[in-house]
Backbone as a chain_set.jsonl record, in Angstrom:
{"seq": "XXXXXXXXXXXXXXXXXXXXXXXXXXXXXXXXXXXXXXXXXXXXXXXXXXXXXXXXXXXXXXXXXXXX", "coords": {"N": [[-4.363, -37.208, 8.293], [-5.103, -35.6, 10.794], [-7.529, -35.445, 13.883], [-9.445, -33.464, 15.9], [-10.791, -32.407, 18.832], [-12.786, -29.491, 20.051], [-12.504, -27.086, 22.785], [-14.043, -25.424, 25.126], [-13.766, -22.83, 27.576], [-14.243, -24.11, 29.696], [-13.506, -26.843, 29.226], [-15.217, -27.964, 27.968], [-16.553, -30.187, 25.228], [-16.81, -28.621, 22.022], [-16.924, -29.001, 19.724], [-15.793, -30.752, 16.634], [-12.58, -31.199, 14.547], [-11.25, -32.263, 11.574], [-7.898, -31.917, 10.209], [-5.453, -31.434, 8.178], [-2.996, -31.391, 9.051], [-1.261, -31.178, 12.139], [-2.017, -29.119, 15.045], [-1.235, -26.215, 17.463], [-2.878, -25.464, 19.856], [-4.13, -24.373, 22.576], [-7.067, -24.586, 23.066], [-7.418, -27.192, 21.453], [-7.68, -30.159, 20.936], [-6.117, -33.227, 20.199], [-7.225, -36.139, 19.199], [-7.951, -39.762, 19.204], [-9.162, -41.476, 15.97], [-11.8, -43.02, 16.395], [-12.429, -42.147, 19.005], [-14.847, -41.495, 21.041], [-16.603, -38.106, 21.834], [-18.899, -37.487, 23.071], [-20.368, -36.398, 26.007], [-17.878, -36.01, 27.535], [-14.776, -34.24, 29.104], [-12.55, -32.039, 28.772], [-9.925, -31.932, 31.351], [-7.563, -30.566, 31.25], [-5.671, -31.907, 31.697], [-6.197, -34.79, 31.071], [-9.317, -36.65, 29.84], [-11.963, -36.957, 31.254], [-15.332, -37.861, 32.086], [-19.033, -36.973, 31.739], [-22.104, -36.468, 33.45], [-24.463, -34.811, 31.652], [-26.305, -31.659, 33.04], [-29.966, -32.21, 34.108], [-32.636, -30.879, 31.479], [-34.153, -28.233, 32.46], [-37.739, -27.548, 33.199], [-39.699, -26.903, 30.16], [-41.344, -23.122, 30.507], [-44.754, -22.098, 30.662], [-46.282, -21.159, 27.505], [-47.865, -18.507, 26.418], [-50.249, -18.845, 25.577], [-50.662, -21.208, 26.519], [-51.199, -20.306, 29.219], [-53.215, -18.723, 28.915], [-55.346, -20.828, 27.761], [-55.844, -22.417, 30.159]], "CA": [[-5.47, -36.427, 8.81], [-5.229, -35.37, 12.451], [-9.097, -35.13, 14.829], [-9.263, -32.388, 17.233], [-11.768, -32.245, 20.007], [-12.562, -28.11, 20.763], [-13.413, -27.38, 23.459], [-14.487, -24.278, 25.396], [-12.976, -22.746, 28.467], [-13.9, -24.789, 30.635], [-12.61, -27.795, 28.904], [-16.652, -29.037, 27.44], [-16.324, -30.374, 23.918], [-17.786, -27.363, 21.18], [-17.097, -29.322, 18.062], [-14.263, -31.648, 16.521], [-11.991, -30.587, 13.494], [-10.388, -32.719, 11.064], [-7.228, -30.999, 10.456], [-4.69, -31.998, 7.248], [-2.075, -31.448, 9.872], [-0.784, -30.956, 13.329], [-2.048, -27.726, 14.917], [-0.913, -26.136, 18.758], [-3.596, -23.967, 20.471], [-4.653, -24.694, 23.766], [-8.699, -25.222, 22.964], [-7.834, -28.076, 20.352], [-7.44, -31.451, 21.998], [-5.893, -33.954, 19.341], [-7.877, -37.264, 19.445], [-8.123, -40.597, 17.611], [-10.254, -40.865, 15.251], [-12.934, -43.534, 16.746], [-12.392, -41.436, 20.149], [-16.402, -40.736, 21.261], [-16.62, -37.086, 22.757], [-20.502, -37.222, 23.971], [-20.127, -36.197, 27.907], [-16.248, -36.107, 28.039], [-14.862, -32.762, 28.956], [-11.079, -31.764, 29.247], [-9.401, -30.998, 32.528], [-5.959, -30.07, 31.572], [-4.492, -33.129, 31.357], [-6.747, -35.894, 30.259], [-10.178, -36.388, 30.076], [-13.492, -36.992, 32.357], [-16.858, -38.546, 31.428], [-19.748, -36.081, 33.132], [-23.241, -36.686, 33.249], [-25.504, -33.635, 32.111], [-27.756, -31.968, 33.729], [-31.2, -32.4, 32.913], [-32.953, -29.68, 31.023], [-35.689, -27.567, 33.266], [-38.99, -27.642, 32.274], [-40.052, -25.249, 29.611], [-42.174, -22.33, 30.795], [-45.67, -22.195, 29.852], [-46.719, -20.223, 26.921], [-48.988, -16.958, 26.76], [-51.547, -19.635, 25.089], [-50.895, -22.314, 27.391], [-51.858, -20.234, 30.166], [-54.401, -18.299, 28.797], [-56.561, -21.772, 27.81], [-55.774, -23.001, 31.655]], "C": [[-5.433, -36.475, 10.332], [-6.892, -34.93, 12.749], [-8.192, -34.059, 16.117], [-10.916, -32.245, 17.582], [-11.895, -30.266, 19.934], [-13.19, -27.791, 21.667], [-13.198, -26.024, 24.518], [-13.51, -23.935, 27.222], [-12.803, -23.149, 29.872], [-14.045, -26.661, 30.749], [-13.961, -28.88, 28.25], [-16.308, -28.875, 25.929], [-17.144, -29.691, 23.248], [-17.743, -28.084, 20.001], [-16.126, -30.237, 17.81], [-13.655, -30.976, 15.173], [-11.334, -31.627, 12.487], [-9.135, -31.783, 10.273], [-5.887, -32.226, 9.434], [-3.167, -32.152, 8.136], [-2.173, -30.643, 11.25], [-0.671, -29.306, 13.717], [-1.554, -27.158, 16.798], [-1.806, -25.187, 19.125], [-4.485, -25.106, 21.542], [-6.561, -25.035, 24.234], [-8.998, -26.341, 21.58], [-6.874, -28.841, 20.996], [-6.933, -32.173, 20.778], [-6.2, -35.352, 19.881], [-8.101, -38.231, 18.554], [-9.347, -40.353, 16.925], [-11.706, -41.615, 15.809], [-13.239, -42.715, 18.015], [-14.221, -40.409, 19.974], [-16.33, -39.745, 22.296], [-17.447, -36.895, 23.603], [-19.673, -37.432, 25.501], [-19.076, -36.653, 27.895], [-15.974, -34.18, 27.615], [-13.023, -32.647, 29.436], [-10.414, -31.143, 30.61], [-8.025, -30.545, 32.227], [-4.984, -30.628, 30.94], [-4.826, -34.592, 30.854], [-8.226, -35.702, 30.487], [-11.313, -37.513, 30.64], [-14.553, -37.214, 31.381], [-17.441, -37.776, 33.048], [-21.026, -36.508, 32.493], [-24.243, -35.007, 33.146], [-26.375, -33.302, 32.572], [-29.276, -32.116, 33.43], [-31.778, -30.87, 32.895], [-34.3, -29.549, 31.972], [-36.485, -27.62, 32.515], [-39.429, -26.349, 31.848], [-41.074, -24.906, 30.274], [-43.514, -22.855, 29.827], [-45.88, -21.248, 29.3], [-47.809, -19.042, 27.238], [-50.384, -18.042, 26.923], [-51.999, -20.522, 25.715], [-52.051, -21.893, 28.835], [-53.118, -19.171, 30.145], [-55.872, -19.922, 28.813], [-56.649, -22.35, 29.074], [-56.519, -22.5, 32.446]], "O": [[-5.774, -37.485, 10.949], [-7.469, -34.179, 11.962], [-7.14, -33.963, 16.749], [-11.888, -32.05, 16.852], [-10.795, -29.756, 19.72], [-14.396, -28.035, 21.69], [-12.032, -25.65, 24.643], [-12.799, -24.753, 27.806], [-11.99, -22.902, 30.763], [-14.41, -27.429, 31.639], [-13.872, -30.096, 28.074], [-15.902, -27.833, 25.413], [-18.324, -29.854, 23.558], [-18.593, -27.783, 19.162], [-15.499, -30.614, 18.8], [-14.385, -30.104, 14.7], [-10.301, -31.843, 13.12], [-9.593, -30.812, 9.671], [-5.528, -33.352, 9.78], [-2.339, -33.004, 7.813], [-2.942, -29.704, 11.459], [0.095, -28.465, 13.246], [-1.611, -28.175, 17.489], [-1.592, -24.033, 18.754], [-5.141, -26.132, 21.363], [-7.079, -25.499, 25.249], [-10.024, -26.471, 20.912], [-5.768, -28.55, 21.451], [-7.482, -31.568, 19.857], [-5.588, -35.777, 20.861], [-8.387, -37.994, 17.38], [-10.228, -39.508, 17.084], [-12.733, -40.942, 15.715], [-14.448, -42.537, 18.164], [-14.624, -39.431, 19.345], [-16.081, -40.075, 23.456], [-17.229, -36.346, 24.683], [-18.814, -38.209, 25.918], [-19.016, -37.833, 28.239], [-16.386, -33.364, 26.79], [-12.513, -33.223, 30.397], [-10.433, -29.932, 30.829], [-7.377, -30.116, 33.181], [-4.055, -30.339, 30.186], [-4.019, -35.386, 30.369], [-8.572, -34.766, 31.208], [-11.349, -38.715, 30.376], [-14.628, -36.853, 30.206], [-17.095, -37.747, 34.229], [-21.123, -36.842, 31.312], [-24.601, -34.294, 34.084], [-27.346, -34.036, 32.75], [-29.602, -32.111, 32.243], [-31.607, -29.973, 33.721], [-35.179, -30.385, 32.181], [-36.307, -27.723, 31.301], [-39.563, -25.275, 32.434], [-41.836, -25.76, 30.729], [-43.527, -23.572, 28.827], [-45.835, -20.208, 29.958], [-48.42, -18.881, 28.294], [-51.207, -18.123, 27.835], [-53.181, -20.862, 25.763], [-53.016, -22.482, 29.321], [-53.818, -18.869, 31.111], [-56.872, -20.032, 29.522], [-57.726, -22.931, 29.21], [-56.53, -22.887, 33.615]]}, "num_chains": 1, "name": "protein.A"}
């Protein structure tokens, strides 16, 4: 059983694959299997640990700002 990382075009992990065999396409990373993806992103040639950014604060609703 081969792991594959996928990961989008600019190299952020979209998903992983387990994969009965050995596949070649340039958005599937082959990775062990304990290999943790959270915030690691592919440059090319190996990979980077990134910190995300934090999420903006949701808008306020119609309701929110009607009772305000």
């Amino acid at each position: 059983m081969c792991r594959y990382a996928r990961v989008d075009e600019n190299g952020f992990v979209i998903g992983t694959s387990n994969l009965s065999g050995e596949v070649s396409a340039s958005d599937m990373i082959l990775v062990d299997e304990d290999f943790d993806i959270t915030n690691k992103r592919w440059n090319g040639s190996s990979w980077e640990s990134y910190t995300p950014p934090e999420p903006p604060e949701p808008e306020p609703t119609q309701l929110d700002r009607m009772e305000a």
